[in-house]
CSV table of C-alpha atoms in Angstrom, one decimal:
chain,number,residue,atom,x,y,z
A,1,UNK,CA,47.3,169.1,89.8
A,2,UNK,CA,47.6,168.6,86.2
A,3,UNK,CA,45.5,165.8,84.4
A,4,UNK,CA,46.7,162.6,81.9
A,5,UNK,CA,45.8,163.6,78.4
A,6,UNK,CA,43.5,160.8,77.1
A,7,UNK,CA,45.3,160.0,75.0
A,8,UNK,CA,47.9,158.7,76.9
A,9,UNK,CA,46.0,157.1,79.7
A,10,UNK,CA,46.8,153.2,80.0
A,11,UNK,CA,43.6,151.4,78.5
A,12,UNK,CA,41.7,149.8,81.1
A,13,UNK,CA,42.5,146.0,81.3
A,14,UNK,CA,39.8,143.9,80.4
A,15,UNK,CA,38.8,140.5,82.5
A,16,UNK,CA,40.5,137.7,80.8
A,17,UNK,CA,38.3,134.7,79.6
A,18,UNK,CA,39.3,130.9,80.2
A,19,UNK,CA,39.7,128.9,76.8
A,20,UNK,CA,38.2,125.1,77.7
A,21,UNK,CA,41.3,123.2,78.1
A,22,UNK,CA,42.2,121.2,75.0
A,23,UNK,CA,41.5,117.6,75.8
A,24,UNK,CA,42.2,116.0,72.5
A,25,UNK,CA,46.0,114.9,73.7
A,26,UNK,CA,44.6,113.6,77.1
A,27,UNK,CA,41.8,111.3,75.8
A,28,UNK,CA,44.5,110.0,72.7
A,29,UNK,CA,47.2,108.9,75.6
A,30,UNK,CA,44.3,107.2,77.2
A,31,UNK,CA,43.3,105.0,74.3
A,32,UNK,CA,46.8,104.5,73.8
A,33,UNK,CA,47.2,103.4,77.2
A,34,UNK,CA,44.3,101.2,77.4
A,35,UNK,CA,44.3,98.3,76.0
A,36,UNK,CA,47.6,97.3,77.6
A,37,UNK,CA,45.9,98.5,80.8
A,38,UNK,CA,43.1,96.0,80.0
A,39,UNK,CA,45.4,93.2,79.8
A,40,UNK,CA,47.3,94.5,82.7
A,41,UNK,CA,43.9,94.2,84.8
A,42,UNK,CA,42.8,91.3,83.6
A,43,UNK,CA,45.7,89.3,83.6
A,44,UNK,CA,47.5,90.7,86.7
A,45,UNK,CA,45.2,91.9,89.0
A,46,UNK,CA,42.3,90.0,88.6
A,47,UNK,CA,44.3,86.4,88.9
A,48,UNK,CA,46.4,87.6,91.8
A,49,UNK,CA,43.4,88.8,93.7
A,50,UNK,CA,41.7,85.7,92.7
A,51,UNK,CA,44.8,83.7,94.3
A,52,UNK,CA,44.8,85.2,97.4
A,53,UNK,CA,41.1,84.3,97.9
A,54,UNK,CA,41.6,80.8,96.4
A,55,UNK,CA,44.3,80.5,99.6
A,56,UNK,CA,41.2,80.1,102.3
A,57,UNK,CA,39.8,77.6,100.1
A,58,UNK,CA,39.9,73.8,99.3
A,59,UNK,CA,39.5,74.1,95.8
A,60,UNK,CA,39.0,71.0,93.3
A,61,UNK,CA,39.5,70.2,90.5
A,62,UNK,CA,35.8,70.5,88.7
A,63,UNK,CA,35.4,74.0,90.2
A,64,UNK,CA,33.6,73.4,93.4
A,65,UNK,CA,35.1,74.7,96.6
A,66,UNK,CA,34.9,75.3,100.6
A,67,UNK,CA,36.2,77.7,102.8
A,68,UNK,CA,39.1,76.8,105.1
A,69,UNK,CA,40.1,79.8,106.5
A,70,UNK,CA,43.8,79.9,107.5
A,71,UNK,CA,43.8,76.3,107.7
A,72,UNK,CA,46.4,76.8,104.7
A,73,UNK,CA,48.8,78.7,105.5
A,74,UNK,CA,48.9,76.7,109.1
A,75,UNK,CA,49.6,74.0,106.7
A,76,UNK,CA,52.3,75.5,105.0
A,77,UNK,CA,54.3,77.0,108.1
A,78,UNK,CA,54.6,73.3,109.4
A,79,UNK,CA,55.3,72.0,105.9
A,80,UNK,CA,58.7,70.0,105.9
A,81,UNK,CA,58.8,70.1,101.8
A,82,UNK,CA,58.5,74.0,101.9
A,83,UNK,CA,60.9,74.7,104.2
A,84,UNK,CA,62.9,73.6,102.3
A,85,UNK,CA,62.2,74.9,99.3
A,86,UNK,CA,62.7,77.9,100.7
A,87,UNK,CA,65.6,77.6,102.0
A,88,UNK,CA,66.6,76.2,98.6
A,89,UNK,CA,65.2,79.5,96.5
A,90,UNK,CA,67.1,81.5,99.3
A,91,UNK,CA,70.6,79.7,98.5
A,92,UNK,CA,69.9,79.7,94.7
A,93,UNK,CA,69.2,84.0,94.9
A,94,UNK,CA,72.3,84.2,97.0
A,95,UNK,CA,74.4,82.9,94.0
A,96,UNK,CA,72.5,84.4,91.7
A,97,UNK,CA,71.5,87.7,92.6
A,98,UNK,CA,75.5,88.8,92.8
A,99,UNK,CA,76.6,86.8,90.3
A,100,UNK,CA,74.0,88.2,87.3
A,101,UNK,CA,74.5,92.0,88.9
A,102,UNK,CA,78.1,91.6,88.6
A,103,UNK,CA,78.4,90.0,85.1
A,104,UNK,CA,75.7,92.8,83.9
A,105,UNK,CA,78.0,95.5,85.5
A,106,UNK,CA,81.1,94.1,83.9
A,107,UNK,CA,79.4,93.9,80.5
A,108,UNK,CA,77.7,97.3,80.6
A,109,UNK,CA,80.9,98.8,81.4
A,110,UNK,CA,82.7,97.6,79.2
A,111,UNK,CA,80.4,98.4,76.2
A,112,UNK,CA,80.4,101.7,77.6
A,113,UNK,CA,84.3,102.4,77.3
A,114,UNK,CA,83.6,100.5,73.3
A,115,UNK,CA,84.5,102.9,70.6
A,116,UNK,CA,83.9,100.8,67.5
A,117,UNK,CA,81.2,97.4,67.2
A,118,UNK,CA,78.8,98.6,70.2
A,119,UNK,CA,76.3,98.1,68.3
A,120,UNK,CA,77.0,94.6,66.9
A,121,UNK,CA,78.3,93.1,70.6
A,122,UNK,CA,75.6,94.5,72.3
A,123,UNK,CA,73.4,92.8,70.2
A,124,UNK,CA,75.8,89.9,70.3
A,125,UNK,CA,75.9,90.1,74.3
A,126,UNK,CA,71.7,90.4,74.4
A,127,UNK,CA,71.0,87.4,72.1
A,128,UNK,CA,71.1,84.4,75.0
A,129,UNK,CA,68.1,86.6,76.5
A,130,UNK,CA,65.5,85.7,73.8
A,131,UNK,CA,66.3,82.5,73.9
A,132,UNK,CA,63.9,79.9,76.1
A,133,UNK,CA,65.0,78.3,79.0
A,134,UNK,CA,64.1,75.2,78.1
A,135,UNK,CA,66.6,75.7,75.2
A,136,UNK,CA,68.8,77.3,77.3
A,137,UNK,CA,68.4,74.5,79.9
A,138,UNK,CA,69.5,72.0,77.1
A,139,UNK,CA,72.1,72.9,75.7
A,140,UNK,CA,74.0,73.4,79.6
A,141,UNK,CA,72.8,70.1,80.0
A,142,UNK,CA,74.7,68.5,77.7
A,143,UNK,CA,77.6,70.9,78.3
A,144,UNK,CA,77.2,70.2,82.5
A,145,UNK,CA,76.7,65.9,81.6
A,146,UNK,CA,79.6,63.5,82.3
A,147,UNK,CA,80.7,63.3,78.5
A,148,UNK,CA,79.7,66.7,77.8
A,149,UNK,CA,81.9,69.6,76.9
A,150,UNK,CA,83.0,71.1,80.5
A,151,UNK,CA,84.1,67.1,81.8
A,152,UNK,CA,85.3,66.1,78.5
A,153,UNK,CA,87.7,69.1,78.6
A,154,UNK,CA,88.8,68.2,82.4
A,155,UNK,CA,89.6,64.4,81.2
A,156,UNK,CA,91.5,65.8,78.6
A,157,UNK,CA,93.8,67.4,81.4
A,158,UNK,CA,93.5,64.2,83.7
A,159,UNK,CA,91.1,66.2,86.3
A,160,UNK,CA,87.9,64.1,87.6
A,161,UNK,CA,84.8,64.6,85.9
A,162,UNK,CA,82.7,66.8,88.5
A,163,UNK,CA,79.1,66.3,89.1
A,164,UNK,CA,77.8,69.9,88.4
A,165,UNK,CA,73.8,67.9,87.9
A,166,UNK,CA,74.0,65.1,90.7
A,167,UNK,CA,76.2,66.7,93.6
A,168,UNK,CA,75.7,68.4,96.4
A,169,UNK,CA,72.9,71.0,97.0
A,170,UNK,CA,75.6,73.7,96.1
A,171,UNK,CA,77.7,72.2,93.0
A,172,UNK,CA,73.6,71.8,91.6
A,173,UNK,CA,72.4,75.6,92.5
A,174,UNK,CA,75.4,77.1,91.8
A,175,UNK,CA,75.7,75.1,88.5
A,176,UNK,CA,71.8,76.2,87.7
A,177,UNK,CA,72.6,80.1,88.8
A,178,UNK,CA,75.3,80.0,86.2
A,179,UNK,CA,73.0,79.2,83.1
A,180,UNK,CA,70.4,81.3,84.9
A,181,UNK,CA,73.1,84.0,84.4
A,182,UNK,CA,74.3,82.9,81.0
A,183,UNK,CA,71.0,83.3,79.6
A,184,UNK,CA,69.2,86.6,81.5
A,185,UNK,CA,71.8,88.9,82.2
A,186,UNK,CA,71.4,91.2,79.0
A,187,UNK,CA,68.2,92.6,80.0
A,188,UNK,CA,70.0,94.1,83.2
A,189,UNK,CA,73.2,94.5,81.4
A,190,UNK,CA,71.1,97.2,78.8
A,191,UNK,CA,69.4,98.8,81.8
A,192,UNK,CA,72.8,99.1,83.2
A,193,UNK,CA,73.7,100.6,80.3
A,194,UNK,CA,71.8,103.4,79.9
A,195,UNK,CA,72.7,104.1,83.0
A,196,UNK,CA,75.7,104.6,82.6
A,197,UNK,CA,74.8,107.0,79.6
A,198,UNK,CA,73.1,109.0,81.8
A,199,UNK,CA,76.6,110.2,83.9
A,200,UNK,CA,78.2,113.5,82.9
A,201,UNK,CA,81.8,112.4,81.4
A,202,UNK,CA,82.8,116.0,83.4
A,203,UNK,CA,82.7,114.3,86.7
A,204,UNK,CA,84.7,111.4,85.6
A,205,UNK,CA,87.1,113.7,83.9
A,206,UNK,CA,87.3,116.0,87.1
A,207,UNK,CA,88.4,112.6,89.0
A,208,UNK,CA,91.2,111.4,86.3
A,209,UNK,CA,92.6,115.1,86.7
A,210,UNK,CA,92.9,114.9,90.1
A,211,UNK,CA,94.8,111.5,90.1
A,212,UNK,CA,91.9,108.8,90.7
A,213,UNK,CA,93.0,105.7,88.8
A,214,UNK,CA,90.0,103.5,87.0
A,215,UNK,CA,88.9,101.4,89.7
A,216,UNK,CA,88.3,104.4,91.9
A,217,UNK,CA,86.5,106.9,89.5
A,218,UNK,CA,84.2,103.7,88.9
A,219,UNK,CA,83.8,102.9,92.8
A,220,UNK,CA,83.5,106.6,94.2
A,221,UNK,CA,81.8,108.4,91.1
A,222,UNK,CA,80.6,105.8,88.5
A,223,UNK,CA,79.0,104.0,91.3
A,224,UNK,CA,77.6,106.1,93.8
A,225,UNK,CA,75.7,108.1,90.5
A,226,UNK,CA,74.7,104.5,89.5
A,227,UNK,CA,73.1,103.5,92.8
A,228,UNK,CA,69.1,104.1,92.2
A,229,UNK,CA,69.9,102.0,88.7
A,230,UNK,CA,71.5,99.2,90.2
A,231,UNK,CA,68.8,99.2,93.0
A,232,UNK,CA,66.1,98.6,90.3
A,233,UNK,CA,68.4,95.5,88.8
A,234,UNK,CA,68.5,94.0,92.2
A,235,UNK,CA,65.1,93.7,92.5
A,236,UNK,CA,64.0,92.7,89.3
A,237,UNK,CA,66.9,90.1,89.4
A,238,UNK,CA,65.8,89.1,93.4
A,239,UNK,CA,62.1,88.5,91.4
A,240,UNK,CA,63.7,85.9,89.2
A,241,UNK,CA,65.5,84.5,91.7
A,242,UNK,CA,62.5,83.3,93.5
A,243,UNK,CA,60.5,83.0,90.2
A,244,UNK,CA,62.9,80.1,89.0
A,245,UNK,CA,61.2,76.9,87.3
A,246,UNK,CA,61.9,76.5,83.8
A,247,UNK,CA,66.0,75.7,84.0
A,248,UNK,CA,65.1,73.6,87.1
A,249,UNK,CA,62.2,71.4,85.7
A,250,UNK,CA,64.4,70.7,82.5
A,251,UNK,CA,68.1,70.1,83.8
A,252,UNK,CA,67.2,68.5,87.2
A,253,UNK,CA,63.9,68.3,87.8
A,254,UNK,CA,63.9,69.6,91.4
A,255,UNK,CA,66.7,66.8,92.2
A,256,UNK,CA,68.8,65.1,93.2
A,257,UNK,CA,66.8,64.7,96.7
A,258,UNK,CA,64.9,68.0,96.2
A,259,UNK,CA,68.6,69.7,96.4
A,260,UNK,CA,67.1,72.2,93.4
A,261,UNK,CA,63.2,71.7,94.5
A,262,UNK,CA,62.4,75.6,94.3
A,263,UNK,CA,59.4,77.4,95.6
A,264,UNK,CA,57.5,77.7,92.1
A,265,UNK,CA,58.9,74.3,91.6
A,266,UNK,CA,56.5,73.0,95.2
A,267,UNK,CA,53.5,75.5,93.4
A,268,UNK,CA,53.6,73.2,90.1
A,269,UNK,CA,53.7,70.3,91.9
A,270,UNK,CA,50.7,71.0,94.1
A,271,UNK,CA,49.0,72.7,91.8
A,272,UNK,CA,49.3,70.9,88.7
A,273,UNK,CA,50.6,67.4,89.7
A,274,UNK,CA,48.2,67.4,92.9
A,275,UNK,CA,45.8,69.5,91.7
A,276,UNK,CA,45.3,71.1,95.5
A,277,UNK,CA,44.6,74.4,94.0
A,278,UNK,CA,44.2,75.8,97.3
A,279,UNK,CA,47.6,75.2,99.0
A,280,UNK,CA,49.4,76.0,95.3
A,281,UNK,CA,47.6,79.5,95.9
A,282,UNK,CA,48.6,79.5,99.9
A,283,UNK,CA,52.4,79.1,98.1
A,284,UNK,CA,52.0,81.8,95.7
A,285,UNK,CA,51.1,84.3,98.3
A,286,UNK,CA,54.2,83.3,100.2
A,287,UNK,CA,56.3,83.5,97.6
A,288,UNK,CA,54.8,87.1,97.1
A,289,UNK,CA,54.8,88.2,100.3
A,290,UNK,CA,58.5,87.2,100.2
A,291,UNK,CA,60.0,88.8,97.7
A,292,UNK,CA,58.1,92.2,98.8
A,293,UNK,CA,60.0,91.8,102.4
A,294,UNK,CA,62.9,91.5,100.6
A,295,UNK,CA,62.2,93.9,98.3
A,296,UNK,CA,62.1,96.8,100.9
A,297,UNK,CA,64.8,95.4,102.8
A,298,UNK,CA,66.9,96.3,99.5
A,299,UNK,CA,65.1,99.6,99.5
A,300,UNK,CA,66.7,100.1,103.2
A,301,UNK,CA,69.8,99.3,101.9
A,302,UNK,CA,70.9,100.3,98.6
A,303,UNK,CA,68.8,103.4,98.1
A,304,UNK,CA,68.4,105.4,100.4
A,305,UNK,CA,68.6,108.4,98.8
A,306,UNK,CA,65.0,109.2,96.5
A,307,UNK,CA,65.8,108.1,93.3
């Protein structure tokens, strides 16, 4: 048995000692992070925790209070004037909610196929989303009025003025979803967008070489890739639906006959025109509680798949 030479014998390993872990980049993200968490906990958590406990409460007006219970929200299931602003919210999301994802859709795409001015239409396209709905709301008043520009152009052709402001309960939502559209659909239209950046052009390529027209490569590749993007539009855009106040309160002013009288629209009033803090709160919590319902059921239905 012959012996290693010492000289070539492995050296012996020696027992590894841990560095401290450099917590210089951790602590720097936090401070970044914190003072929008701050303002995050102060003026999200702390008011919506402070709603749901003002709900079993009659609050008043110079602060004082008494416990109620559920004696609220036993109000507000046999309340005639939420009902049906409820069902009125629900009728205004149903045109919205398609029409804003579809008009987004239609926009992002095309920008996407853009070879030349993408920067200047999308900034063209984005530019009714900083403005306020209360300007927003009038300026389509004056284009939806009886002399404005929409009736004035149907006299012009002999057609009879329609009442988009004082008709039925549809002719006025679906008028109201259309400005609501005009004026908020570049937000989701950019989020749409990047989306869209985010497919391989290799898979749509692969479907034009094996003989898939437009409208197919968008419905069975574009789409289907698309899917966890356009889930996160339809609940942001569902959340808007039900948050709606500002158009409403300028152009109509929950009329005629409560035929645009939304949820938030029943919160101001009994909030801020009745000052029956308590049963405002009772209506926020619905309203909460609501879209979060909904909310998963779009979960259930549009993205099933993790994202």
């Amino acid at each position: 048995m012959t012996s290693t030479p010492a000289a070539t014998r492995p050296p012996a390993s020696r027992p590894r000692t841990r560095r401290p872990a450099n917590t210089t980049g951790v602590w720097a993200g936090i401070l970044f992070v914190l003072p929008m968490l701050v303002l995050f906990v102060v003026f999200r958590f702390v008011p919506s925790f402070g709603a749901i406990g003002m709900s079993f409460t009659d609050y008043r007006l110079n602060g004082d209070f008494e416990v109620i219970g559920f004696e609220n929200y036993s109000r507000l299931v046999s309340d005639p004037i939420f009902r049906n602003a409820l069902v009125t919210t629900l009728i205004y999301a149903a045109f919205y909610v398609p029409l804003i994802v579809v008009v987004s859709m239609f926009t992002a795409v095309v920008l996407d196929k853009l070879v030349w001015g993408v920067g200047f239409f999308r900034g063209a396209l984005f530019l009714p989303y900083v403005t306020s709905f209360v300007l927003a709301g009038v300026i389509w008043y004056w284009i939806y009025s009886a002399d404005g520009l929409v009736n004035g152009l149907l006299q012009r052709w002999q057609i009879d003025a329609v009442p988009f402001l004082s008709g039925n309960q549809w002719q006025v939502l679906g008028s109201l979803s259309v400005v609501s559209v005009w004026r908020g659909f570049g937000y989701s239209m950019l989020i749409l967008l990047a989306g869209l950046k985010t497919i391989p052009t290799e898979l749509t390529e692969a479907a034009k070489l094996d003989g898939a027209n437009a409208v197919q490569r968008f419905f069975r590749v574009t789409l289907p890739l698309l899917r966890p993007v356009v889930f996160f539009v339809v609940v942001i855009e569902t959340i808007a639906a039900f948050q709606v106040f500002d158009t409403v309160y300028v152009m109509t002013g929950g009329g005629p006959a409560r035929a645009s009288y939304s949820l938030v629209y029943a919160l101001y009033d009994e909030g801020f025109k009745f000052f029956d803090f308590g049963y405002a709160a009772t209506i926020g919590v619905a309203i909460f509680a609501l879209v979060f319902v909904i909310s998963i059921i779009q979960r259930r239905l549009l993205d099933r798949d993790e994202t």
